[in-house]
mmCIF file of C-alpha atoms in Angstrom:
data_model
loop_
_atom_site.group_PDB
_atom_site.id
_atom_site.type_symbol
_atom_site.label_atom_id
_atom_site.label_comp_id
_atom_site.label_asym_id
_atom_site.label_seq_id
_atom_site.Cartn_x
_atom_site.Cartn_y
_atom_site.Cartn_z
ATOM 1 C CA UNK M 6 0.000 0.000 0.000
ATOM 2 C CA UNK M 7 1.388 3.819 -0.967
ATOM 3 C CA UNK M 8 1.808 5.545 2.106
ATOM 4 C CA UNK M 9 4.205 8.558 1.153
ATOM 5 C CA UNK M 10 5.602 10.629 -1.702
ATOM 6 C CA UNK M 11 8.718 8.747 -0.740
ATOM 7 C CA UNK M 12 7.523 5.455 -2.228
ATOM 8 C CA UNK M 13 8.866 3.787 -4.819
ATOM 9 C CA UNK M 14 8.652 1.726 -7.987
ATOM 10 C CA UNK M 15 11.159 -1.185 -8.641
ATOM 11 C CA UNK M 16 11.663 -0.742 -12.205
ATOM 12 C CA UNK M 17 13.109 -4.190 -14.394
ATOM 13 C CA UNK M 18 16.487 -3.204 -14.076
ATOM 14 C CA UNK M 19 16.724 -2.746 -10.452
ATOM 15 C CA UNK M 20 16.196 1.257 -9.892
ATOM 16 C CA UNK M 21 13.943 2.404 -7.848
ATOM 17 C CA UNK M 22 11.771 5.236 -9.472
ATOM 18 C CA UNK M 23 9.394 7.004 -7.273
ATOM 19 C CA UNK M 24 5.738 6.432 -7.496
ATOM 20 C CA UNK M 25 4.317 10.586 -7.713
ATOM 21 C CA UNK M 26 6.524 12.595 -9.489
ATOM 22 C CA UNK M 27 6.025 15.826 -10.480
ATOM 23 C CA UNK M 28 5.293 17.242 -14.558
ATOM 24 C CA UNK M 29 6.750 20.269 -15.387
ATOM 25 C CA UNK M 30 5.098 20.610 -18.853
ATOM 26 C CA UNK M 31 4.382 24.376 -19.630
ATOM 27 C CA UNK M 32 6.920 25.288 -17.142
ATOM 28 C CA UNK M 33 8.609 27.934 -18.982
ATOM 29 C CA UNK M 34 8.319 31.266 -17.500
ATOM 30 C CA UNK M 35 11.904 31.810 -14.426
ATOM 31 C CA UNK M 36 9.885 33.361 -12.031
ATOM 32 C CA UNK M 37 6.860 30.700 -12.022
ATOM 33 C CA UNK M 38 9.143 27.902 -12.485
ATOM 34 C CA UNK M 39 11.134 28.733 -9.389
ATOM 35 C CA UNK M 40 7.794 29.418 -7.147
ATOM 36 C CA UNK M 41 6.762 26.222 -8.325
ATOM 37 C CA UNK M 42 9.887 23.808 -8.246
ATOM 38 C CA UNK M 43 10.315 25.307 -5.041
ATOM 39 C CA UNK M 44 6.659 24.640 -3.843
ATOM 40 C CA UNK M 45 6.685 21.319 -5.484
ATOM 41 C CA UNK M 46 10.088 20.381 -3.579
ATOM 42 C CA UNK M 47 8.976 21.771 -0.608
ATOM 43 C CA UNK M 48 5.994 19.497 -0.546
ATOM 44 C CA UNK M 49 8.484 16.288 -1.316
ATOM 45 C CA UNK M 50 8.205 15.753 -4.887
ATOM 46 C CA UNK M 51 11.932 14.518 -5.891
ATOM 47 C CA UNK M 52 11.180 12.936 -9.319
ATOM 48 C CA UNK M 53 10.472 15.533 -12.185
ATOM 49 C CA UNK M 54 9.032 14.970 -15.445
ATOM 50 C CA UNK M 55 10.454 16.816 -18.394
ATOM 51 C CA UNK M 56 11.364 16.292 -22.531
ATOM 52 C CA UNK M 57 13.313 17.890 -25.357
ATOM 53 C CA UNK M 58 9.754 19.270 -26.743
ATOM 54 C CA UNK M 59 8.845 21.025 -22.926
ATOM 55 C CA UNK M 60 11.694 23.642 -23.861
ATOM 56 C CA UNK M 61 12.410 23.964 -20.163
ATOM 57 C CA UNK M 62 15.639 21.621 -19.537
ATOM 58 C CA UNK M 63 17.950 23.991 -19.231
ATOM 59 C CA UNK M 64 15.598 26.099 -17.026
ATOM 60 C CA UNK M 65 14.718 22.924 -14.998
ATOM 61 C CA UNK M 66 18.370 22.182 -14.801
ATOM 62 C CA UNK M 67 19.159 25.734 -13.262
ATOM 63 C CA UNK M 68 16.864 25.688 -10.361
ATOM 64 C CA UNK M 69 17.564 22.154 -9.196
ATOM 65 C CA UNK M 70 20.356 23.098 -9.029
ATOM 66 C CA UNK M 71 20.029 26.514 -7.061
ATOM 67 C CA UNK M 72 17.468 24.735 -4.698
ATOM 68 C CA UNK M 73 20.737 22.720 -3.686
ATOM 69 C CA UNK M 74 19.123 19.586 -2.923
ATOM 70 C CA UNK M 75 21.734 16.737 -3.247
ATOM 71 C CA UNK M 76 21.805 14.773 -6.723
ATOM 72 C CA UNK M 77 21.148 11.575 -5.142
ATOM 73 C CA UNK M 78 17.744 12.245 -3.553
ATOM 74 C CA UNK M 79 16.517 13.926 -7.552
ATOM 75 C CA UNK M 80 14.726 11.381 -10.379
ATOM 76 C CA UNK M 81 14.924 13.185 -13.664
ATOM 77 C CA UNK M 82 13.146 11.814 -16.695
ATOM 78 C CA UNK M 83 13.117 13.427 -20.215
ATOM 79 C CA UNK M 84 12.228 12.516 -23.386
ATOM 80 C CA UNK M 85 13.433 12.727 -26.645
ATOM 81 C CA UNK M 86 11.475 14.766 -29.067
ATOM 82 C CA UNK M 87 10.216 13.139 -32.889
ATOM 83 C CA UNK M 88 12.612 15.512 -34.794
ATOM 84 C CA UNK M 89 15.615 14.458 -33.016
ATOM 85 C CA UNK M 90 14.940 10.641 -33.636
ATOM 86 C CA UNK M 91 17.174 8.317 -34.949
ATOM 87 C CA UNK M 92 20.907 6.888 -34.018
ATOM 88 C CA UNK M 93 23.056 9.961 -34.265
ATOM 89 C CA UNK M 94 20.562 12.563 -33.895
ATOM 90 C CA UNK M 95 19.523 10.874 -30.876
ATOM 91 C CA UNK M 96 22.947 10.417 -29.046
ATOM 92 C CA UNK M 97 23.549 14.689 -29.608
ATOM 93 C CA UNK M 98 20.255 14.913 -28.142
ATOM 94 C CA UNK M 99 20.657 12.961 -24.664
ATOM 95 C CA UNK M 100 24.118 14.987 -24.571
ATOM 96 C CA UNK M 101 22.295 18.397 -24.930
ATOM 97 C CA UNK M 102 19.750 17.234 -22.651
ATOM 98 C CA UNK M 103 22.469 16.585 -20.264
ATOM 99 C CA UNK M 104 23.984 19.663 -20.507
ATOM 100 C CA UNK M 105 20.927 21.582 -20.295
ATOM 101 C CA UNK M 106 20.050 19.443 -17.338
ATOM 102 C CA UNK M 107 23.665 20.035 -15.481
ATOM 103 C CA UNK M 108 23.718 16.149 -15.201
ATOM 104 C CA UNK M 109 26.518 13.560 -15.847
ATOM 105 C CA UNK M 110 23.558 10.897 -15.828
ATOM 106 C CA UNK M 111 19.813 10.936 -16.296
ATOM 107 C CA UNK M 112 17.929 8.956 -14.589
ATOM 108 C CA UNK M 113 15.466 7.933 -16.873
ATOM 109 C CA UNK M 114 14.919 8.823 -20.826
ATOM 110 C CA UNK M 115 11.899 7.967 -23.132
ATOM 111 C CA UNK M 116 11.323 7.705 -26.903
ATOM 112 C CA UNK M 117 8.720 10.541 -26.916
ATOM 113 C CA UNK M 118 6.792 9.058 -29.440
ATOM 114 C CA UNK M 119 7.052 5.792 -31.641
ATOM 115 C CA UNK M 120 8.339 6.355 -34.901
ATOM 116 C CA UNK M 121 7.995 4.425 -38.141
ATOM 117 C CA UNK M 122 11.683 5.852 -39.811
ATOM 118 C CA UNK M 123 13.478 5.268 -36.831
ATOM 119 C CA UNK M 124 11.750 2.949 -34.517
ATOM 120 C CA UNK M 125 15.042 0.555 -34.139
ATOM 121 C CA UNK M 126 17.774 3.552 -34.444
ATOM 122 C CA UNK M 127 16.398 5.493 -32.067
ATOM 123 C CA UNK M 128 16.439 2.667 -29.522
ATOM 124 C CA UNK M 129 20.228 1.505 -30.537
ATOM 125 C CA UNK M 130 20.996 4.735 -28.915
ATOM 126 C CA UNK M 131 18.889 4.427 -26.059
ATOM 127 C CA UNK M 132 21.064 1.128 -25.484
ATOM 128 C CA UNK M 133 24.341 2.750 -26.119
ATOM 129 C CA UNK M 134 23.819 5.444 -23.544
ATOM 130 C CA UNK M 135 22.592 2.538 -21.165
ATOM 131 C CA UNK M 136 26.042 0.996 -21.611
ATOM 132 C CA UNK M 137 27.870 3.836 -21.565
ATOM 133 C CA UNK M 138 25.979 4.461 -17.494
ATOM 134 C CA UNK M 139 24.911 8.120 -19.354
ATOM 135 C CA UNK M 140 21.376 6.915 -18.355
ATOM 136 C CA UNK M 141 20.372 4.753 -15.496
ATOM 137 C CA UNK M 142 17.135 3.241 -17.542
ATOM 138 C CA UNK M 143 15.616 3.336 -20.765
ATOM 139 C CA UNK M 144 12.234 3.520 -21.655
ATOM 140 C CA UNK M 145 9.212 4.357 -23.559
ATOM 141 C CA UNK M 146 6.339 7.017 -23.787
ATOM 142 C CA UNK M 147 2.722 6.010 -26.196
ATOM 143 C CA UNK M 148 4.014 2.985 -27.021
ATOM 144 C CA UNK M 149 1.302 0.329 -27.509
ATOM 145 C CA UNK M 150 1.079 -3.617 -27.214
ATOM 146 C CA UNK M 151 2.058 -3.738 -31.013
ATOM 147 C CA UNK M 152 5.000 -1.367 -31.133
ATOM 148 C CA UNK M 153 6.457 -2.905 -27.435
ATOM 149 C CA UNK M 154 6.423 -6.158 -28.988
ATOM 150 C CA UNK M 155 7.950 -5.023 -32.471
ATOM 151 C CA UNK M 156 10.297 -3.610 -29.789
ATOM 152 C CA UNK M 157 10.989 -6.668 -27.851
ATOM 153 C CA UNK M 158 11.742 -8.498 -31.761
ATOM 154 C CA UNK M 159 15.495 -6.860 -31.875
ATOM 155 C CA UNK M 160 16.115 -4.892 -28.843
ATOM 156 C CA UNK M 161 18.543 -5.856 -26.530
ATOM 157 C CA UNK M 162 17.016 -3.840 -23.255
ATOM 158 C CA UNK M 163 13.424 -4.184 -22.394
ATOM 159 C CA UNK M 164 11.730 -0.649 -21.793
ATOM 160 C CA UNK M 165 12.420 -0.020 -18.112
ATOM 161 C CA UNK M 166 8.396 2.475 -18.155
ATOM 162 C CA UNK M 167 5.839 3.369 -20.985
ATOM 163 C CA UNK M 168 4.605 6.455 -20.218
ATOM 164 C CA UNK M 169 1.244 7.294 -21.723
ATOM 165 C CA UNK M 170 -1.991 8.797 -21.370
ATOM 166 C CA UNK M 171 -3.710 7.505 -18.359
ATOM 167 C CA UNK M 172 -6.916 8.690 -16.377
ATOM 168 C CA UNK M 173 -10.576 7.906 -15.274
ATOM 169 C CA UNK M 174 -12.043 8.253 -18.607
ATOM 170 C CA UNK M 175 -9.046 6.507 -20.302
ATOM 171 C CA UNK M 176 -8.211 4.046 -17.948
ATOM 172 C CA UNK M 177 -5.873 2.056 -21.074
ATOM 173 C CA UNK M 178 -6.497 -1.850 -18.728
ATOM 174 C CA UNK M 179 -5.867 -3.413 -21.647
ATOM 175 C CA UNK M 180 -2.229 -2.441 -21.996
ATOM 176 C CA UNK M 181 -1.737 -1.989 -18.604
ATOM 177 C CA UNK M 182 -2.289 -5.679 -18.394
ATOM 178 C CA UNK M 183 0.272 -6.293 -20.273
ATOM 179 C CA UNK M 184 2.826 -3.880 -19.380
ATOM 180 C CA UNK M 185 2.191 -5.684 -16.087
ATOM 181 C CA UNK M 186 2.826 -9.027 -17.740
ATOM 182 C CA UNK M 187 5.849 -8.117 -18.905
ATOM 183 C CA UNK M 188 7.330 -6.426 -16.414
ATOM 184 C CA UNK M 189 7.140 -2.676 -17.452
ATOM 185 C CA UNK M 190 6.518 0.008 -15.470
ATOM 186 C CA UNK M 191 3.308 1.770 -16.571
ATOM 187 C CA UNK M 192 3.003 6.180 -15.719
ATOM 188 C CA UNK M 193 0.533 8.245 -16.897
ATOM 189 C CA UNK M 194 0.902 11.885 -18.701
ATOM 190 C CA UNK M 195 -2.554 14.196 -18.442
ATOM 191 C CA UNK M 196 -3.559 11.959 -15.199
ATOM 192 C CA UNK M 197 -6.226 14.307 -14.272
ATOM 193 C CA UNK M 198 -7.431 13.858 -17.983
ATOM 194 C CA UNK M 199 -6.662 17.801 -18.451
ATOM 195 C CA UNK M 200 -9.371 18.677 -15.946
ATOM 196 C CA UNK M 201 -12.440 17.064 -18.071
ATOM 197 C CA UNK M 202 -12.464 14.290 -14.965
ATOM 198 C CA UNK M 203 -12.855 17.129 -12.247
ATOM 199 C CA UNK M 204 -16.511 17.550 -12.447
ATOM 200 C CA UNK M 205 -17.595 14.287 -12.677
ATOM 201 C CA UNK M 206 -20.174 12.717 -10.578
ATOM 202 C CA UNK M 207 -19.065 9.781 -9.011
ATOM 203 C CA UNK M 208 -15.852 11.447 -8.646
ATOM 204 C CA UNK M 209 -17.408 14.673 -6.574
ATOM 205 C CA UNK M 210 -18.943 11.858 -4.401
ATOM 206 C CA UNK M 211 -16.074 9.816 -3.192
ATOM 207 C CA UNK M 212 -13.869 13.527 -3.028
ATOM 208 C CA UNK M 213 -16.699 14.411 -0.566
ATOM 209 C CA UNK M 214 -17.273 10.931 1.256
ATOM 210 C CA UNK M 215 -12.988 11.882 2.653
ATOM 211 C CA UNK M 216 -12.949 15.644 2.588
ATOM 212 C CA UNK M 217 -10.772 15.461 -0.836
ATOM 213 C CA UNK M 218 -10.832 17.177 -4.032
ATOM 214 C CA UNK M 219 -11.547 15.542 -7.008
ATOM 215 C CA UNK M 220 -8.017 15.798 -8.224
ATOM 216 C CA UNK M 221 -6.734 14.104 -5.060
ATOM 217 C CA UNK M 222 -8.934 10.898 -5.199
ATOM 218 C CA UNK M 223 -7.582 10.572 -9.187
ATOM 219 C CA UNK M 224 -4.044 10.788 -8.076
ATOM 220 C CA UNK M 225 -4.714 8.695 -5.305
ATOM 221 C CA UNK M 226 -6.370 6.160 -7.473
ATOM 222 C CA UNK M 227 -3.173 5.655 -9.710
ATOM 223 C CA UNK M 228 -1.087 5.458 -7.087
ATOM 224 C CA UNK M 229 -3.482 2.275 -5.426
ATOM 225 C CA UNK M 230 -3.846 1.466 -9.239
ATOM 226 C CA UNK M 231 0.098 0.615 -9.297
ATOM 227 C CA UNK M 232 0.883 3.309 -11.979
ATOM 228 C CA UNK M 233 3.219 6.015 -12.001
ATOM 229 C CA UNK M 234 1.840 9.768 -11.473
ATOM 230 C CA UNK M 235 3.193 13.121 -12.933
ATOM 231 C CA UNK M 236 0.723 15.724 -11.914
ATOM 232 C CA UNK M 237 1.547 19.256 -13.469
ATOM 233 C CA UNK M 238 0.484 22.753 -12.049
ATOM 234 C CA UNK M 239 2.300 26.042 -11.832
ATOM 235 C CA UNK M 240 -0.350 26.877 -8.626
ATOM 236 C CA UNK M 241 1.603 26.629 -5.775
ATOM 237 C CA UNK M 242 -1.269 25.674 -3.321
ATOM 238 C CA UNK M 243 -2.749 23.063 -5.848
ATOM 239 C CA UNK M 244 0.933 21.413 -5.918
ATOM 240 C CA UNK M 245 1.127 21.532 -2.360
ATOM 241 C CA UNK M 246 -2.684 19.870 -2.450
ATOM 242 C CA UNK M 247 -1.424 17.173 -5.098
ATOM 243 C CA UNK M 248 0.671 15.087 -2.663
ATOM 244 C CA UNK M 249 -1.806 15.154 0.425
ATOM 245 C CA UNK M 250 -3.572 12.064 -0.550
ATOM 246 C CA UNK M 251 -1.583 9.478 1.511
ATOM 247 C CA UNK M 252 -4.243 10.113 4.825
ATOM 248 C CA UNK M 253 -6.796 8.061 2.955
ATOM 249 C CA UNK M 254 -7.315 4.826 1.246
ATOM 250 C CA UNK M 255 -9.720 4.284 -1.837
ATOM 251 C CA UNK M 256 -11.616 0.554 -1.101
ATOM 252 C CA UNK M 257 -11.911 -1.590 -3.648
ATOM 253 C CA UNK M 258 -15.499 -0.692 -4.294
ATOM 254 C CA UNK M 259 -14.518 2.798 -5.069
ATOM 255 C CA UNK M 260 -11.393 1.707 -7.219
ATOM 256 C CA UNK M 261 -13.788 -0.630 -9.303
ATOM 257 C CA UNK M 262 -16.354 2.560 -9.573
ATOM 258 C CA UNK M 263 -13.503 4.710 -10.908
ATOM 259 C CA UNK M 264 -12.116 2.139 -12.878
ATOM 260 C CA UNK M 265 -15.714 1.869 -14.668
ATOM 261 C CA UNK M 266 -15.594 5.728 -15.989
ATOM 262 C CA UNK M 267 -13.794 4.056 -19.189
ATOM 263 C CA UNK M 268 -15.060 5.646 -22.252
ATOM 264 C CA UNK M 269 -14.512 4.970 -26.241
ATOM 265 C CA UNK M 270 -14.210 8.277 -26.429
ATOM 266 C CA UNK M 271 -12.123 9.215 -23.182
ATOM 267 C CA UNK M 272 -8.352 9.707 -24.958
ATOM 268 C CA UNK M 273 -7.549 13.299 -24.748
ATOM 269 C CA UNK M 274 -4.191 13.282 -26.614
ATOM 270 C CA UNK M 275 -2.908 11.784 -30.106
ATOM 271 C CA UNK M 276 -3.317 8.567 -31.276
ATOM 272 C CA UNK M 277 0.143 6.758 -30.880
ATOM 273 C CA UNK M 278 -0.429 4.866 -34.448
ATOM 274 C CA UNK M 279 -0.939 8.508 -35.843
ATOM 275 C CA UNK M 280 2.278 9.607 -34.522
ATOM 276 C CA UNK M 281 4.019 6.666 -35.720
ATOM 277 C CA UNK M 282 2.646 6.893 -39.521
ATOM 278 C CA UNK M 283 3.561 10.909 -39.729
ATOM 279 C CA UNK M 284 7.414 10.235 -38.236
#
């Protein structure tokens, strides 16, 4: 059972990834970012979400760093963005990223999106920079059953995470079955389904039943659901709010009635397949 912000993951490889990390997506603007990487540390966040396409690295990079909280209690994750796929491209990427970062190693790096022209490439590099220790685990973001196991065909390291659009109304059990079966971490991006999950009914019931917003019985229904969770927000008081939801505990009744929200038309985001035809 999740009972802190300090809980972790074990991850295939043997790191330990924490469970409620923090998105910093939008994140561009000095001033904001440093009320709300100093909120969102201040509350106990120490994994951070970022990617190539977020445009904020560097600036993520700067005030880690001036918040001087030591390396080894940080989780960064970025991602590498669609243009920048491919074996070469790739490896000056992850070395900008790391630069922009201030890091001699990242903690965790995902293939943004899968692409058709450089599915395999793209993933050769990932490996390299695994070997090389540049990156303590590889993984993958909108990746679905079908390109994982095109993956699994020639690669030599199994995705360590797929991070993809999770939420109520997109609950994606299906592949998280199988990420499950296989041994890959699932996290979810847009977990509070960019706000359309707020206002819903059952949700407003079970927030009121514990004195809870609706955003804190989502998040605290990933983290009893077993997946990873990057809330975003530059509010300081709704970050601080984000990581109060270890004083209750969903029951399985209420887990099944939020699992049940599923809808056809729930997905918020692009359609991986999409993606992977365009790139």
């Amino acid at each position: 059972m999740v009972t802190s912000i300090n809980d972790t993951v074990r991850l295939n490889n043997g790191l330990e990834m924490p469970l409620h990390g923090f998105g910093v997506y939008l994140i561009t603007d000095e001033d904001k970012g440093r009320a709300a990487i100093r909120q969102a540390l201040g509350s106990g966040y120490r994994a951070f979400d970022t990617a190539e396409f977020y445009k904020n690295e560097a600036l993520l990079g700067t005030l880690l760093k001036e918040s001087e909280v030591p390396r080894n209690e940080l989780f960064i994750t970025t991602k590498i963005d669609n243009p920048l796929q491919g074996y070469d491209s790739t490896l000056r990427a992850i070395e900008r990223s790391l630069k922009d970062l201030q890091l001699e190693q990242i903690d965790l790096i995902l293939v943004h999106w899968p692409s058709r022209k450089h599915f395999f490439e793209t993933w050769r590099a990932f490996e390299k920079l695994y070997d090389e220790k540049l990156v303590k685990a590889i993984g993958v973001s909108n990746f679905e059953v079908h390109h994982l196991e095109q993956l699994a065909a020639r690669a030599n390291v199994k995705p360590a995470v797929d991070q993809m659009e999770i939420h109520p109304y997109f609950t994606q059990s299906a592949l998280r079955d199988y990420l499950r079966a296989n041994d890959i971490a699932a996290e979810a991006w847009s977990p509070l389904g960019r706000g359309a999950v707020l206002s819903d009914a059952t949700i407003s019931r079970i927030a009121e039943k514990y004195g809870k917003s609706p955003a804190q019985v989502i998040i605290r229904w990933h983290l009893q659901s077993g997946t990873i969770v990057i809330p975003k927000s530059q509010t300081p008081s709704r970050i601080k709010q984000n990581t109060e939801v270890y004083d209750f505990v969903l029951t399985e009744d209420e887990l099944r009635e939020i699992d049940a929200l599923d809808r056809k038309d729930g997905r918020n985001g692009p359609v991986p397949d999409e993606v992977f035809e365009e790139n």
